[in-house]
XYZ file of C-alpha atoms in Angstrom:
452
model
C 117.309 -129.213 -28.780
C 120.907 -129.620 -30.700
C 120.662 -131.027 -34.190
C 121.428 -134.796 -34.912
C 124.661 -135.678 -36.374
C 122.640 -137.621 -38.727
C 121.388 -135.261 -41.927
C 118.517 -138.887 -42.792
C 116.441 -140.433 -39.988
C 114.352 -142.477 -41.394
C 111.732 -145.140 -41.647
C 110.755 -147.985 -43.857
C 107.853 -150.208 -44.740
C 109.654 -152.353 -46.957
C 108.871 -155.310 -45.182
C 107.034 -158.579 -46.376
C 103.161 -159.156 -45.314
C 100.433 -157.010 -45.026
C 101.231 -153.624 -45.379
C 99.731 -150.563 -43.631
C 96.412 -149.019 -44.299
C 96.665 -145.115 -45.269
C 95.162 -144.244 -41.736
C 97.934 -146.068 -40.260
C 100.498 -144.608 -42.283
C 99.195 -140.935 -41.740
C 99.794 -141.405 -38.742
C 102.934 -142.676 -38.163
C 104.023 -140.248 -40.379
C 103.067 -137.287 -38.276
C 104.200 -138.892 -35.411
C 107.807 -139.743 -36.724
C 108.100 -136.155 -37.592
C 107.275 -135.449 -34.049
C 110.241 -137.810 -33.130
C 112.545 -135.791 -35.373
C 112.458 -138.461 -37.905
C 112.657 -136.479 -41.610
C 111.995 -139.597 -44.552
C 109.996 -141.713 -44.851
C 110.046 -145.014 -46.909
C 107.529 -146.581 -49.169
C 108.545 -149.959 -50.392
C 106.293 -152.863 -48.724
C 107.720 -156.003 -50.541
C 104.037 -157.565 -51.191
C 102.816 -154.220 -52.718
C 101.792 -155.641 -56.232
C 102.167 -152.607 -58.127
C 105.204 -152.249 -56.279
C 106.935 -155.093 -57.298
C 104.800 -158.151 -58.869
C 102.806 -155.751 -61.263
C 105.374 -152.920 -61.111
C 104.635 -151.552 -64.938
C 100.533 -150.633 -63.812
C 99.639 -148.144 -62.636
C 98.077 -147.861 -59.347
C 94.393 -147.704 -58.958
C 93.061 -144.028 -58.391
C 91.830 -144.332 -54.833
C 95.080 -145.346 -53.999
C 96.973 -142.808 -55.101
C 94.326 -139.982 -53.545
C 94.753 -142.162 -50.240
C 98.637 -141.814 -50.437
C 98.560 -137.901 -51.806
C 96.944 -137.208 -48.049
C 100.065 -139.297 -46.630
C 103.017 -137.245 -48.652
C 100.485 -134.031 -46.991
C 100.987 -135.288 -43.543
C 104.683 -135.688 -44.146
C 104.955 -132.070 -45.409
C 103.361 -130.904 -42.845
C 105.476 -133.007 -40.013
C 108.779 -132.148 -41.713
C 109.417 -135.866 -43.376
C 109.740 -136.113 -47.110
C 107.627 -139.205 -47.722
C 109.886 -141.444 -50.493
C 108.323 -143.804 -52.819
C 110.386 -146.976 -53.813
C 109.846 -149.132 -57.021
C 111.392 -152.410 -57.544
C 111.339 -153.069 -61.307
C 111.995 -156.346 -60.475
C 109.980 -158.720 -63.007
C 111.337 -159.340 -66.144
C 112.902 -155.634 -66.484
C 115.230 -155.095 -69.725
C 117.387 -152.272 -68.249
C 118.500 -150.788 -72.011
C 114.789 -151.577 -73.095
C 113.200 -147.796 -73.468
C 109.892 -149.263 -73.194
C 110.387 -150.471 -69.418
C 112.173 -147.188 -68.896
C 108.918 -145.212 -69.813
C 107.015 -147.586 -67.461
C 109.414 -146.761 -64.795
C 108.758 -143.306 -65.562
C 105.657 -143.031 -65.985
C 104.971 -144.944 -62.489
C 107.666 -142.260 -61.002
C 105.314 -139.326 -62.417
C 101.999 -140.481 -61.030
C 103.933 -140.370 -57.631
C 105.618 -137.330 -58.424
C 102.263 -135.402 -59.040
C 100.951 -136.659 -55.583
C 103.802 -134.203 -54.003
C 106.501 -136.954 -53.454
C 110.321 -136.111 -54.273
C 111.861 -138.379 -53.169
C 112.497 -141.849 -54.643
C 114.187 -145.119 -54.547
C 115.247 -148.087 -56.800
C 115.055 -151.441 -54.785
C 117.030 -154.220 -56.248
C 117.457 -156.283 -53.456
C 115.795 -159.817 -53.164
C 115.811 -160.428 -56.787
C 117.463 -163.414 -59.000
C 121.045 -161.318 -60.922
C 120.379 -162.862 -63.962
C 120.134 -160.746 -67.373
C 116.784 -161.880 -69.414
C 116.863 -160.039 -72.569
C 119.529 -160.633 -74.622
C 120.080 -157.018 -75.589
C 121.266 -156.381 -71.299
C 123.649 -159.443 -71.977
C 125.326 -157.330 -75.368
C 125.295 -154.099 -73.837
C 126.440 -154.711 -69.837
C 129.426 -155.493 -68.303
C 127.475 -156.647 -65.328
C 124.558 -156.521 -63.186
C 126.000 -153.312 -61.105
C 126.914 -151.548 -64.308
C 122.921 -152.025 -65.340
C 121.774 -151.032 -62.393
C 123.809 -148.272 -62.340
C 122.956 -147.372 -65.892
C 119.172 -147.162 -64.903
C 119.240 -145.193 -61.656
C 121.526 -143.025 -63.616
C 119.279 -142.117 -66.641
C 115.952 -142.334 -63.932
C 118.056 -139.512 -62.002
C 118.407 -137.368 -65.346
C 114.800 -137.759 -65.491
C 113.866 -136.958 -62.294
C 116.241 -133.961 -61.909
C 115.000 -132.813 -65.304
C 111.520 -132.711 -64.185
C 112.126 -130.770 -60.782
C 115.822 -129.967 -59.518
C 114.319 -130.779 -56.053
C 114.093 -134.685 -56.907
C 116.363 -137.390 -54.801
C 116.916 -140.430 -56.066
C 118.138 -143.524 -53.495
C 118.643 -147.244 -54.402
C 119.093 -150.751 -52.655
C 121.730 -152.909 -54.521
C 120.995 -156.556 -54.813
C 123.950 -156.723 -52.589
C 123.521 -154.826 -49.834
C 125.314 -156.294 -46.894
C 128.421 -157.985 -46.129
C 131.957 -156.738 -44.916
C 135.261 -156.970 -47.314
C 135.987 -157.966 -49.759
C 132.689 -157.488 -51.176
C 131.894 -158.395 -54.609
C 132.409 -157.642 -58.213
C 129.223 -156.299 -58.743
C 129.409 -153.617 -55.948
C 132.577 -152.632 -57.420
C 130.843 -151.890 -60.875
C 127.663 -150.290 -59.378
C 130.473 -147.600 -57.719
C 132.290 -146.953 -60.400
C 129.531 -145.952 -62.540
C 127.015 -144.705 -60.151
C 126.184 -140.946 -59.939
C 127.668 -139.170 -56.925
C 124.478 -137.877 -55.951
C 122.508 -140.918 -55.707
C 122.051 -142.929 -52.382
C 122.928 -146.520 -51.593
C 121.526 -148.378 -48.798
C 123.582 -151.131 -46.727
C 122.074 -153.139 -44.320
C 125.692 -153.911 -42.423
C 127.899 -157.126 -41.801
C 124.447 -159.036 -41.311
C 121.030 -158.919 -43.351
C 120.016 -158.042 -40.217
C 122.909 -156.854 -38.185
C 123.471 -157.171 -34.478
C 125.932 -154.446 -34.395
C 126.923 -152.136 -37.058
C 130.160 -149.619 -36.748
C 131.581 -146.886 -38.597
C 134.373 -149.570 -39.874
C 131.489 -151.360 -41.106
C 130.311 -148.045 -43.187
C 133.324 -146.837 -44.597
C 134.102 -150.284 -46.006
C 131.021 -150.869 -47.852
C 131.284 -146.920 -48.517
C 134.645 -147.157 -50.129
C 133.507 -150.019 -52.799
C 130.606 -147.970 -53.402
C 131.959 -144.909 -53.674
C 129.770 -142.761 -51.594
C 128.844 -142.893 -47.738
C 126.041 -145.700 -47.582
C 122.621 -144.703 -46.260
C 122.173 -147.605 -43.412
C 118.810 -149.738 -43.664
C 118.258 -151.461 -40.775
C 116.798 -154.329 -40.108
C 115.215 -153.856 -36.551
C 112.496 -153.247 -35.366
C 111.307 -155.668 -38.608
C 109.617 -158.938 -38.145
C 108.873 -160.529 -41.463
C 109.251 -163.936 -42.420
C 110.681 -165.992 -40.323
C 110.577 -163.710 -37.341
C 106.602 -162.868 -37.409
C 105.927 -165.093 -34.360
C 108.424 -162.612 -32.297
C 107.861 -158.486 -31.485
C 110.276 -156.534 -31.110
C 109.589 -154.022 -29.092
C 113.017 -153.538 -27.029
C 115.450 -150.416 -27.738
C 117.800 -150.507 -30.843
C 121.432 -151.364 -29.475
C 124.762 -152.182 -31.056
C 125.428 -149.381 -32.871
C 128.195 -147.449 -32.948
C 128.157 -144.201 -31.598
C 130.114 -142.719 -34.243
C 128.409 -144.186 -36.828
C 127.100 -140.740 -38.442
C 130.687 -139.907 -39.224
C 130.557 -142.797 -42.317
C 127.524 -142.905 -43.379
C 124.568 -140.298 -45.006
C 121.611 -141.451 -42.328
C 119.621 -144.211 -40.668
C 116.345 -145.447 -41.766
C 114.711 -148.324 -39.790
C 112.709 -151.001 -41.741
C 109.329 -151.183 -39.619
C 107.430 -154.162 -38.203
C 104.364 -155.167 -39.762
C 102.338 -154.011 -36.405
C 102.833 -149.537 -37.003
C 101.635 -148.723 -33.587
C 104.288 -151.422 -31.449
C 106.902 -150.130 -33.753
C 106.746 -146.810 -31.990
C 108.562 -148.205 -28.987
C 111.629 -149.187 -30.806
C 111.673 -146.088 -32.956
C 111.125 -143.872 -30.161
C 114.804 -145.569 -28.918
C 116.176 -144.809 -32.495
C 114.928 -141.558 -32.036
C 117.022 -141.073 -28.941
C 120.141 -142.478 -30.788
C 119.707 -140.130 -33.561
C 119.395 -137.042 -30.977
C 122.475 -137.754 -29.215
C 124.604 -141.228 -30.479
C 127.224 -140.622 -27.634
C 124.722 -140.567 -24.437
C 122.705 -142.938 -25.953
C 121.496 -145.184 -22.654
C 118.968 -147.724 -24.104
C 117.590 -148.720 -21.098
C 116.437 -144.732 -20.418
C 115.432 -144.076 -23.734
C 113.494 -147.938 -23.346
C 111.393 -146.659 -20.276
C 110.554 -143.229 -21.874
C 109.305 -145.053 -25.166
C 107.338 -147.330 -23.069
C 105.508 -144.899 -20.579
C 104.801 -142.701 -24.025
C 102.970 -145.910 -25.783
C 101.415 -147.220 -23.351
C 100.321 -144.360 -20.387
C 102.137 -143.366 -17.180
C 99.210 -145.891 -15.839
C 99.863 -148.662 -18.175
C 104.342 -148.426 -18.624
C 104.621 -150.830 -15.666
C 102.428 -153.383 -17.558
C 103.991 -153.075 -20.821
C 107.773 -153.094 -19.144
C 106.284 -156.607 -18.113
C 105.564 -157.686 -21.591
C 108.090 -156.229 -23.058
C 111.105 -157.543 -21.063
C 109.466 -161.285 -21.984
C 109.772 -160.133 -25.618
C 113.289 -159.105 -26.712
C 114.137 -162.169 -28.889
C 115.489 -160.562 -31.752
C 118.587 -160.975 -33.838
C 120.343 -157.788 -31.472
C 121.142 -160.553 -28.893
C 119.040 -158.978 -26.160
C 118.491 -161.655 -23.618
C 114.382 -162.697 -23.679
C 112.668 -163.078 -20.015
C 115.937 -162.952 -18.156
C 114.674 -162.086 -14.876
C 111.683 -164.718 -15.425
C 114.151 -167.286 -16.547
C 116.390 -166.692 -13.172
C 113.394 -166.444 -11.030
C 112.558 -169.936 -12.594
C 115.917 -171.248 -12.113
C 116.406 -170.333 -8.797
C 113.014 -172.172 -7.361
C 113.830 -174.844 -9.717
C 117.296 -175.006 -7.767
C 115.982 -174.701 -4.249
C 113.403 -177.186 -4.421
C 115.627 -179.785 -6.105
C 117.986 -179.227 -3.056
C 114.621 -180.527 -0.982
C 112.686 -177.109 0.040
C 109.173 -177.408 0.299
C 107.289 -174.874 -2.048
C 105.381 -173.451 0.553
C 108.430 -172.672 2.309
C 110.944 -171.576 -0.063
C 111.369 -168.104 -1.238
C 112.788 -168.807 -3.988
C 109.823 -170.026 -5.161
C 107.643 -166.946 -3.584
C 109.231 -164.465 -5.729
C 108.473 -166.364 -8.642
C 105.000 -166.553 -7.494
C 104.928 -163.121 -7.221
C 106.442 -162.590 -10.521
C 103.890 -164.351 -11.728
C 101.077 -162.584 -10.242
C 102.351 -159.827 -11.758
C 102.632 -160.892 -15.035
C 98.667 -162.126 -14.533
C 98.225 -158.308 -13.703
C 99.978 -156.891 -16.314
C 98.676 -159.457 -19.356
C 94.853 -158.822 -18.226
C 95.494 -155.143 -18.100
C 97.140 -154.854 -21.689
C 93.805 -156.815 -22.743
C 91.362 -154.817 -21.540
C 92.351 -151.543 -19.826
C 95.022 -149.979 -22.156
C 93.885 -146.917 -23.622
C 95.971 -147.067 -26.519
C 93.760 -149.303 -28.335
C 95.769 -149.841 -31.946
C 98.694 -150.969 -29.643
C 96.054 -152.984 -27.324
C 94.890 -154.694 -30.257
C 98.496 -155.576 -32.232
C 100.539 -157.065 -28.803
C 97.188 -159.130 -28.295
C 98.544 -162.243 -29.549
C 101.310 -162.045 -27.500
C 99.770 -160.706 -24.322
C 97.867 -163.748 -24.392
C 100.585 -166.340 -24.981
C 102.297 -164.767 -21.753
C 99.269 -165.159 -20.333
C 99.012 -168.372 -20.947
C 103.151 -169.299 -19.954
C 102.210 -167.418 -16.834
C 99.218 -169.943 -16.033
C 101.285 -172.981 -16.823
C 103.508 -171.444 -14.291
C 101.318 -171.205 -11.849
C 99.646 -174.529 -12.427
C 103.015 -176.314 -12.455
C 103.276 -174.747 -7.958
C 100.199 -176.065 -7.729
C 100.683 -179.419 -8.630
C 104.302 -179.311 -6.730
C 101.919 -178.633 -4.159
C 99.499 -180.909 -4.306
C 102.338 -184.178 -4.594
C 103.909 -182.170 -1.120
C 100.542 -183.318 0.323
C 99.937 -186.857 -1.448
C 97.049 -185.914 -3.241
C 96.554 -185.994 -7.081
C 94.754 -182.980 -8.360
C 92.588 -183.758 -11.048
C 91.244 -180.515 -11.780
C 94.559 -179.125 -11.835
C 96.525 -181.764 -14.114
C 93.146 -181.109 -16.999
C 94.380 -177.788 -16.587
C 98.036 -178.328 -17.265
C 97.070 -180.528 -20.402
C 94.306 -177.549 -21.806
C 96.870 -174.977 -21.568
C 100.106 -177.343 -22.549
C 97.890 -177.537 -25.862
C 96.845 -174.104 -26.305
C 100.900 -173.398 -25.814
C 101.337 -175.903 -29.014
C 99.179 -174.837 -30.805
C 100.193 -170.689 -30.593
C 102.388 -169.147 -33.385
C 104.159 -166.191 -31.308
C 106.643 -166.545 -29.091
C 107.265 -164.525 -25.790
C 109.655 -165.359 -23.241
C 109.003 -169.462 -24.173
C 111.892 -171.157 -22.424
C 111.689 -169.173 -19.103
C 109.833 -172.020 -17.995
C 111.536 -174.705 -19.482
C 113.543 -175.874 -16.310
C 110.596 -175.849 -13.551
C 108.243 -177.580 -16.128
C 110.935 -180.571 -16.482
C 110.745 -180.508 -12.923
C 106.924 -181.089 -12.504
C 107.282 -183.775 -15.500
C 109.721 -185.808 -12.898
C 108.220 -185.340 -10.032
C 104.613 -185.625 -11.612
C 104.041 -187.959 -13.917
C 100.797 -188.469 -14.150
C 100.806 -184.930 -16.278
C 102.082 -186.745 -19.067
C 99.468 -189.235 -18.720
């Protein structure tokens, strides 16, 4: 196998909600090294002692539990990082938050790691001590002040220490601001700067992109991006489709990739198994190939057809990947050739979405109950079951086509469109949720007594 043109491929749990459990994390970090991947990133936002509590220590089990983790990285070939965010009420000249720093670093340090990070992102750029305000500039020259003296440190205690950091501004395109101009000019060379792209979460990044950001900061950036993530706003969505949109020569402006994780570790295999393919070879990089390979390796050569089902009704995602597109034409054309006056029983239009639909039936009660990959089984649940759900609407929605076709009112069958309708409300994920959309408007002309 040829070497990657990228020197970092990475991964990062520096996402919002519940982090991982060690035993999750072990093993995604054996398995990432078995992708090629070579860092790992440990930075979940709602870690307390990562952020909230930063200055305590963490409790001993803890750091025994994440000692095994940096073990499995060694032995898979991925430095495992740790990342602090110093972000309450930090004095950056203050010497006493400096030994807290420190002393947190150390802890970590003992466990086996070498390599850390500094995130600043997410946090308000104010100055609270009064002694910041006399002695900086600027927020980038105090950030650049304390990852400066932290990398003395580090280096100081073992030459083999790294040191990366995540500006409070880390996305954006020219011209970029004031404070990324001070963070570069007083930065050390040797210390690492993430960039997110044009976007917080960017649909396409390109080497332009890079070497812009790159020249304000005065180093290549180190990209963090934002897929396969889905925190916050985007937890009712999973995004489990391949990585797309960026460049191919991307490598040649920046110092490596590292892809912030979802909060489910298993389904975020099938995304990073795409990056993984993209790091390999950038310039052959089909996502569609590198899509099917990801998906028969999660979920079984028996199984891939079934999860290809699910996961084509599940692209929403900020990359622009059409959701459900073949549901949402099969929908529109029966919606089309029954509004010209076919009969449902005769139009096959309206077969193949019938089939589709039986299909999807298959596929949803197989994912439930037969795949053998149980931690992935047991995270796409939720949304296995919403399809599941669409999928009966769908099918209800012929039915009742079919039962105004022949004069009669259905009782049994408009209950059923009102149980599910609700269950539909009342669900938090989404997955493929306006495929529908056009032959349900139908049924609500045609049959009104569902809205009764």
């Amino acid at each position: 196998m040829s070497a990657s043109p990228y020197a970092i491929r990475g991964a990062i749990e520096g996402f919002y909600g519940t982090f991982y459990t060690p035993r999750e994390r072990e093993d995604l970090v054996r398995w990432l090294g078995s992708q090629g991947f070579n860092l790992y990133v440990y930075g979940p936002k709602n870690d307390r002692h990562h952020r909230r509590i930063w200055r305590e220590p963490y409790p001993a089990q803890f750091m025994a539990e994440f000692a095994l983790v940096v073990a499995a990285g060694q032995a898979a070939g991925v430095d495992v990082a740790y990342a602090l965010s110093p972000s309450e009420g930090l004095v950056y000249s203050g010497e006493e938050d400096f030994r807290h720093l420190t002393r947190k670093l150390r802890a970590f340090y003992d466990v086996g790691v070498r390599a850390f990070s500094i995130f600043f992102d997410d946090i308000t750029p104010q100055f609270r001590d009064a002694r910041d305000r006399e002695r900086y500039s600027g927020y980038g020259e105090a950030h650049a002040d304390l990852c400066n003296r932290t990398l003395a440190w580090l280096q100081e205690l073992d030459s083999g220490c790294s040191l990366s950091m995540c500006p409070t501004e880390y996305h954006g395109v020219p011209p970029f601001a004031r404070y990324l101009q001070e963070l570069g000019a007083n930065l050390l060379p040797g210390i690492d700067v993430f960039y997110t792209g044009p976007g917080i979460c960017s649909a396409t990044i390109t080497a332009a992109d890079a070497a812009a950001f790159g020249a304000v900061v005065g180093r290549a950036p180190l990209i963090w991006d934002n897929y396969p993530v889905n925190d916050l706003a985007m937890q009712p969505e999973l995004h489990i489709g391949p990585i797309r949109g960026r460049d191919s020569v991307l490598y040649e402006a920046v110092r490596g990739v590292a892809a912030n994780l979802m909060l489910q570790p298993e389904a975020s295999k099938i995304a990073l198994q795409t990056f993984a393919a993209y790091f390999h070879d950038p310039h052959g990089y089909e996502p569609e190939q590198a899509w099917a390979a990801a998906l028969e390796a999660a979920g079984g050569e028996e199984r891939a057809a079934a999860l290809r089902l699910l996961a084509e009704n599940s692209l929403r995602s900020y990359l622009g990947t059409a959701e459900a597109e073949r549901f949402a034409a099969l929908v529109a054309g029966a919606v089309a050739d029954l509004a010209a006056g076919a009969r449902v029983a005769e139009s096959a239009a309206v077969g193949e979405l019938e089939a589709y639909l039986q299909a999807l039936d298959e596929a949803c009660y197989y994912l439930r109950h037969y795949l053998r990959n149980l931690a992935l089984r047991r995270e796409i649940q939720p949304w296995s079951e919403r399809l599941a759900q669409w999928q009966e609407l769908g099918v209800v929605a012929l039915g009742l086509l079919r039962a105004r076709e022949a004069r009669q009112r259905d009782e049994a069958l408009l209950r059923r469109w009102r149980d599910v309708e609700a269950d539909l409300t009342r669900g938090c994920k989404r997955i493929a949720d306006e495929a529908l959309a056009p032959l349900l408007g139908y049924v609500r002309v045609q049959v009104p007594e569902v809205a009764a």
